Amino acid sequence: MEERKIVVPGETIIQGEEFLPGDGTRREDKDVVASRYGLAEVNDKLVRVIPLSGSYTPRRGNVIVGTVINMNYRGWVIDFGAHNNGFLNVAEFPRFVNKGELRDNLDFGDVVCAEVYSADETSVDLSMKMRGFGRLSGGQLIEINPNKVPRVIGKEGSMVRLIKAATGCEITVGQNGIIWVKGEKVENELDARKIVNFIAANSYISGLTEKVEEYIKKDLKLEIKQAARPQESAQKVDG
């Protein structure tokens, strides 16, 4: 199956013992069938169903974008749209932080890109120790359904590269559905927002890349320039 399609629970997605059932699927004899409503996808023999709606559940290793809403002597509280806020301990900050200097490093309202270090039903711990994580200065935030994030990223980051090539914006996509964009002008950021929202609204469509390119050229009247391959996590962040 090359094209993605919407499936319902119990529907056969693909036949063959060589295919492996992933998230949202199960095996029935030689068939891989859907166990939830969503968009079926086959990638390197792995079959999964991406839900078209739902809330974000943080998992270890996820990249998130969030906002500092509180702090204490141990670290910062980050709102990133999950059921529980995240906590960034000073020990997980990229550099040493003296007591009383927390606001000099991250202040209320600062936007950050961080990694989910651990998560359970009651708490979420974050880290910014690894390269590529940190404060995201300027720009603006776009919020979409977290389940639409894979479509915004695209295969191996292809959709992110397309948005960057059309708008020149820096882009950081959080798996929590919060996306940070920063351009030379506000107009560039607004164009990036329009493209992201278009992708999210049409995430169920097969051949989405071609539709997005058409939207960029005909509706937004933008030129798609050749762009260097960007990282899919934080880019040009302040440590």
Short mmCIF file of C-alpha atoms in Angstrom, two decimals:
data_model
loop_
_atom_site.label_atom_id
_atom_site.label_comp_id
_atom_site.label_asym_id
_atom_site.label_seq_id
_atom_site.Cartn_x
_atom_site.Cartn_y
_atom_site.Cartn_z
CA MET A 1 0.00 0.00 0.00
CA GLU A 2 1.66 3.21 -1.18
CA GLU A 3 -1.13 5.70 -0.52
CA ARG A 4 -2.38 6.55 2.94
CA LYS A 5 -6.06 5.98 3.56
CA ILE A 6 -8.56 6.48 6.35
CA VAL A 7 -9.49 3.22 8.07
CA VAL A 8 -11.95 2.14 10.77
CA PRO A 9 -11.48 -0.48 13.52
CA GLY A 10 -11.53 -4.00 12.11
CA GLU A 11 -10.71 -2.94 8.55
CA THR A 12 -7.93 -4.85 6.79
CA ILE A 13 -5.07 -2.50 5.97
CA ILE A 14 -2.71 -4.88 4.19
CA GLN A 15 -2.15 -8.61 3.73
CA GLY A 16 1.09 -10.50 4.22
CA GLU A 17 3.04 -12.04 7.09
CA GLU A 18 6.05 -9.87 6.20
CA PHE A 19 4.22 -6.76 7.48
CA LEU A 20 4.52 -5.88 11.17
CA PRO A 21 1.60 -4.42 13.17
CA GLY A 22 2.48 -1.12 14.88
CA ASP A 23 0.50 1.49 16.83
CA GLY A 24 -3.23 1.27 16.26
CA THR A 25 -3.10 -2.10 14.47
CA ARG A 26 -3.20 -5.82 15.21
CA ARG A 27 -2.61 -9.04 13.31
CA GLU A 28 -5.41 -11.39 12.28
CA ASP A 29 -4.00 -14.44 10.52
CA LYS A 30 -2.04 -13.00 7.58
CA ASP A 31 -3.80 -9.63 7.70
CA VAL A 32 -2.86 -6.45 9.54
CA VAL A 33 -6.09 -4.76 10.61
CA ALA A 34 -6.90 -1.41 12.20
CA SER A 35 -7.72 -1.27 15.90
CA ARG A 36 -8.69 2.42 15.81
CA TYR A 37 -10.04 5.07 13.45
CA GLY A 38 -7.35 7.05 11.68
CA LEU A 39 -4.90 7.30 8.81
CA ALA A 40 -3.21 4.02 7.83
CA GLU A 41 0.48 4.19 6.94
CA VAL A 42 2.99 1.55 5.83
CA ASN A 43 6.65 2.41 6.23
CA ASP A 44 9.41 -0.19 5.75
CA LYS A 45 6.97 -3.06 6.43
CA LEU A 46 5.75 -1.42 9.66
CA VAL A 47 2.02 -0.71 9.62
CA ARG A 48 0.42 1.85 11.92
CA VAL A 49 -2.72 3.95 12.19
CA ILE A 50 -2.28 7.62 13.06
CA PRO A 51 -5.33 8.91 14.97
CA LEU A 52 -6.96 11.97 13.44
CA SER A 53 -7.97 13.45 16.78
CA GLY A 54 -7.03 13.20 20.43
CA SER A 55 -4.87 14.75 23.13
CA TYR A 56 -1.11 14.58 23.58
CA THR A 57 0.39 11.92 25.84
CA PRO A 58 4.09 12.61 26.54
CA ARG A 59 6.57 9.78 26.10
CA ARG A 60 10.22 9.52 26.99
CA GLY A 61 12.36 10.94 24.18
CA ASN A 62 9.65 13.21 22.75
CA VAL A 63 10.65 16.69 21.63
CA ILE A 64 8.27 19.33 23.02
CA VAL A 65 7.84 23.08 22.74
CA GLY A 66 6.46 24.85 25.81
CA THR A 67 6.34 28.02 27.89
CA VAL A 68 7.78 28.78 31.33
CA ILE A 69 4.86 29.46 33.70
CA ASN A 70 6.46 29.08 37.13
CA MET A 71 9.74 28.34 38.91
CA ASN A 72 11.21 27.43 42.28
CA TYR A 73 14.69 26.89 43.66
CA ARG A 74 14.91 23.50 41.90
CA GLY A 75 13.93 24.54 38.40
CA TRP A 76 11.18 25.70 36.02
CA VAL A 77 7.59 24.61 35.40
CA ILE A 78 6.79 24.29 31.69
CA ASP A 79 3.30 24.33 30.16
CA PHE A 80 3.36 22.25 26.98
CA GLY A 81 -0.29 21.34 26.55
CA ALA A 82 -0.30 17.96 28.29
CA HIS A 83 -2.51 16.91 31.21
CA ASN A 84 0.41 17.61 33.57
CA ASN A 85 2.90 20.45 33.28
CA GLY A 86 6.55 19.52 32.77
CA PHE A 87 9.36 20.25 35.22
CA LEU A 88 12.83 21.25 34.08
CA ASN A 89 15.30 20.66 36.91
CA VAL A 90 18.32 22.96 37.05
CA ALA A 91 20.45 19.81 36.75
CA GLU A 92 18.94 19.26 33.28
CA PHE A 93 19.76 22.80 32.08
CA PRO A 94 22.61 23.09 29.52
CA ARG A 95 24.89 24.91 31.95
CA PHE A 96 25.36 25.37 35.69
CA VAL A 97 22.79 27.64 37.34
CA ASN A 98 23.43 29.31 40.70
CA LYS A 99 20.64 29.61 43.24
CA GLY A 100 18.83 32.89 42.79
CA GLU A 101 19.79 33.12 39.11
CA LEU A 102 17.01 31.06 37.59
CA ARG A 103 15.30 34.07 36.01
CA ASP A 104 18.58 35.14 34.44
CA ASN A 105 18.54 31.89 32.46
CA LEU A 106 14.83 31.27 31.85
CA ASP A 107 12.13 33.77 32.78
CA PHE A 108 8.35 33.68 32.91
CA GLY A 109 6.90 33.49 29.40
CA ASP A 110 10.08 32.20 27.77
CA VAL A 111 9.51 29.57 25.07
CA VAL A 112 11.71 26.48 25.20
CA CYS A 113 12.38 23.34 23.24
CA ALA A 114 13.07 20.38 25.52
CA GLU A 115 13.11 16.59 25.63
CA VAL A 116 10.80 14.45 27.74
CA TYR A 117 13.22 12.77 30.15
CA SER A 118 10.59 10.72 31.98
CA ALA A 119 6.80 10.66 32.13
CA ASP A 120 4.10 8.89 34.12
CA GLU A 121 0.51 9.58 35.15
CA THR A 122 1.47 12.18 37.75
CA SER A 123 4.58 13.97 36.49
CA VAL A 124 6.68 14.84 33.44
CA ASP A 125 10.39 15.60 33.75
CA LEU A 126 12.13 17.54 31.00
CA SER A 127 15.74 17.96 29.92
CA MET A 128 17.65 20.47 27.80
CA LYS A 129 21.10 18.96 28.27
CA MET A 130 21.43 17.51 24.80
CA ARG A 131 22.55 19.65 21.89
CA GLY A 132 19.75 21.39 20.02
CA PHE A 133 17.53 22.10 23.02
CA GLY A 134 17.13 25.46 24.73
CA ARG A 135 15.28 28.77 24.65
CA LEU A 136 13.54 29.80 21.43
CA SER A 137 13.86 33.57 21.07
CA GLY A 138 11.39 35.68 19.11
CA GLY A 139 9.12 34.22 16.47
CA GLN A 140 5.63 32.92 17.16
CA LEU A 141 3.88 29.71 18.14
CA ILE A 142 1.42 27.65 16.14
CA GLU A 143 -0.79 25.05 17.84
CA ILE A 144 -2.21 22.06 16.00
CA ASN A 145 -3.66 18.68 16.93
CA PRO A 146 -0.66 16.60 18.12
CA ASN A 147 -1.78 13.71 15.94
CA LYS A 148 -1.22 15.88 12.85
CA VAL A 149 2.46 16.46 13.72
CA PRO A 150 3.83 13.55 11.61
CA ARG A 151 2.20 15.08 8.53
CA VAL A 152 3.69 18.51 9.28
CA ILE A 153 7.14 16.96 9.66
CA GLY A 154 6.77 14.77 6.58
CA LYS A 155 8.84 11.76 5.61
CA GLU A 156 12.37 12.34 6.92
CA GLY A 157 11.52 16.00 7.50
CA SER A 158 10.45 16.66 3.90
CA MET A 159 7.47 18.86 4.78
CA VAL A 160 9.51 20.96 7.23
CA ARG A 161 12.07 21.54 4.47
CA LEU A 162 9.30 22.57 2.10
CA ILE A 163 7.93 25.15 4.56
CA LYS A 164 11.43 26.48 5.18
CA ALA A 165 12.14 26.70 1.45
CA ALA A 166 8.94 28.68 0.85
CA THR A 167 9.14 31.07 3.81
CA GLY A 168 12.79 31.14 4.92
CA CYS A 169 11.63 30.57 8.49
CA GLU A 170 13.40 28.61 11.18
CA ILE A 171 11.03 25.88 12.35
CA THR A 172 10.94 23.72 15.47
CA VAL A 173 8.15 21.14 15.59
CA GLY A 174 7.14 19.83 19.00
CA GLN A 175 5.52 16.41 19.15
CA ASN A 176 3.03 17.99 21.53
CA GLY A 177 1.52 19.92 18.62
CA ILE A 178 3.19 23.26 19.38
CA ILE A 179 5.34 24.60 16.55
CA TRP A 180 7.74 27.54 16.73
CA VAL A 181 8.50 29.57 13.61
CA LYS A 182 10.80 32.56 13.20
CA GLY A 183 11.33 34.54 10.02
CA GLU A 184 13.09 37.69 8.92
CA LYS A 185 9.71 39.42 8.80
CA VAL A 186 6.37 38.82 10.50
CA GLU A 187 4.90 38.22 7.03
CA ASN A 188 7.18 35.19 6.63
CA GLU A 189 5.96 33.77 9.93
CA LEU A 190 2.33 34.34 8.96
CA ASP A 191 2.91 32.49 5.67
CA ALA A 192 4.47 29.60 7.60
CA ARG A 193 1.43 29.56 9.89
CA LYS A 194 -0.91 29.37 6.90
CA ILE A 195 1.04 26.45 5.43
CA VAL A 196 1.11 24.55 8.73
CA ASN A 197 -2.63 25.05 9.20
CA PHE A 198 -3.26 23.92 5.62
CA ILE A 199 -1.29 20.72 6.23
CA ALA A 200 -3.13 20.05 9.49
CA ALA A 201 -6.53 20.63 7.88
CA ASN A 202 -5.72 18.30 4.97
CA SER A 203 -3.66 15.67 6.79
CA TYR A 204 -5.92 12.84 5.61
CA ILE A 205 -5.32 13.53 1.90
CA SER A 206 -3.12 11.28 -0.23
CA GLY A 207 -0.47 13.13 -2.21
CA LEU A 208 -0.39 15.89 0.39
CA THR A 209 3.04 17.21 -0.62
CA GLU A 210 1.80 18.08 -4.11
CA LYS A 211 -1.29 19.77 -2.64
CA VAL A 212 0.88 21.83 -0.30
CA GLU A 213 3.21 22.88 -3.13
CA GLU A 214 0.19 23.96 -5.17
CA TYR A 215 -1.19 25.92 -2.22
CA ILE A 216 2.15 27.67 -1.69
CA LYS A 217 2.54 28.66 -5.34
CA LYS A 218 -1.05 29.47 -6.34
CA ASP A 219 -2.71 30.68 -3.15
CA LEU A 220 0.19 32.24 -1.26
CA LYS A 221 2.09 33.13 -4.46
CA LEU A 222 5.42 32.16 -2.92
CA GLU A 223 8.51 30.80 -4.60
CA ILE A 224 9.86 27.51 -3.27
CA LYS A 225 13.59 28.01 -3.01
CA GLN A 226 16.21 25.32 -2.54
CA ALA A 227 16.91 24.92 1.18
CA ALA A 228 19.54 23.14 3.21
CA ARG A 229 18.40 20.07 5.10
CA PRO A 230 17.26 21.34 8.53
CA GLN A 231 17.20 19.51 11.84
CA GLU A 232 13.78 18.32 12.95
CA SER A 233 14.26 19.47 16.54
CA ALA A 234 15.41 22.84 17.86
CA GLN A 235 17.33 25.12 15.54
CA LYS A 236 19.45 28.10 16.60
CA VAL A 237 18.25 28.00 20.18
CA ASP A 238 19.72 29.97 23.05
CA GLY A 239 21.28 27.72 25.65
#
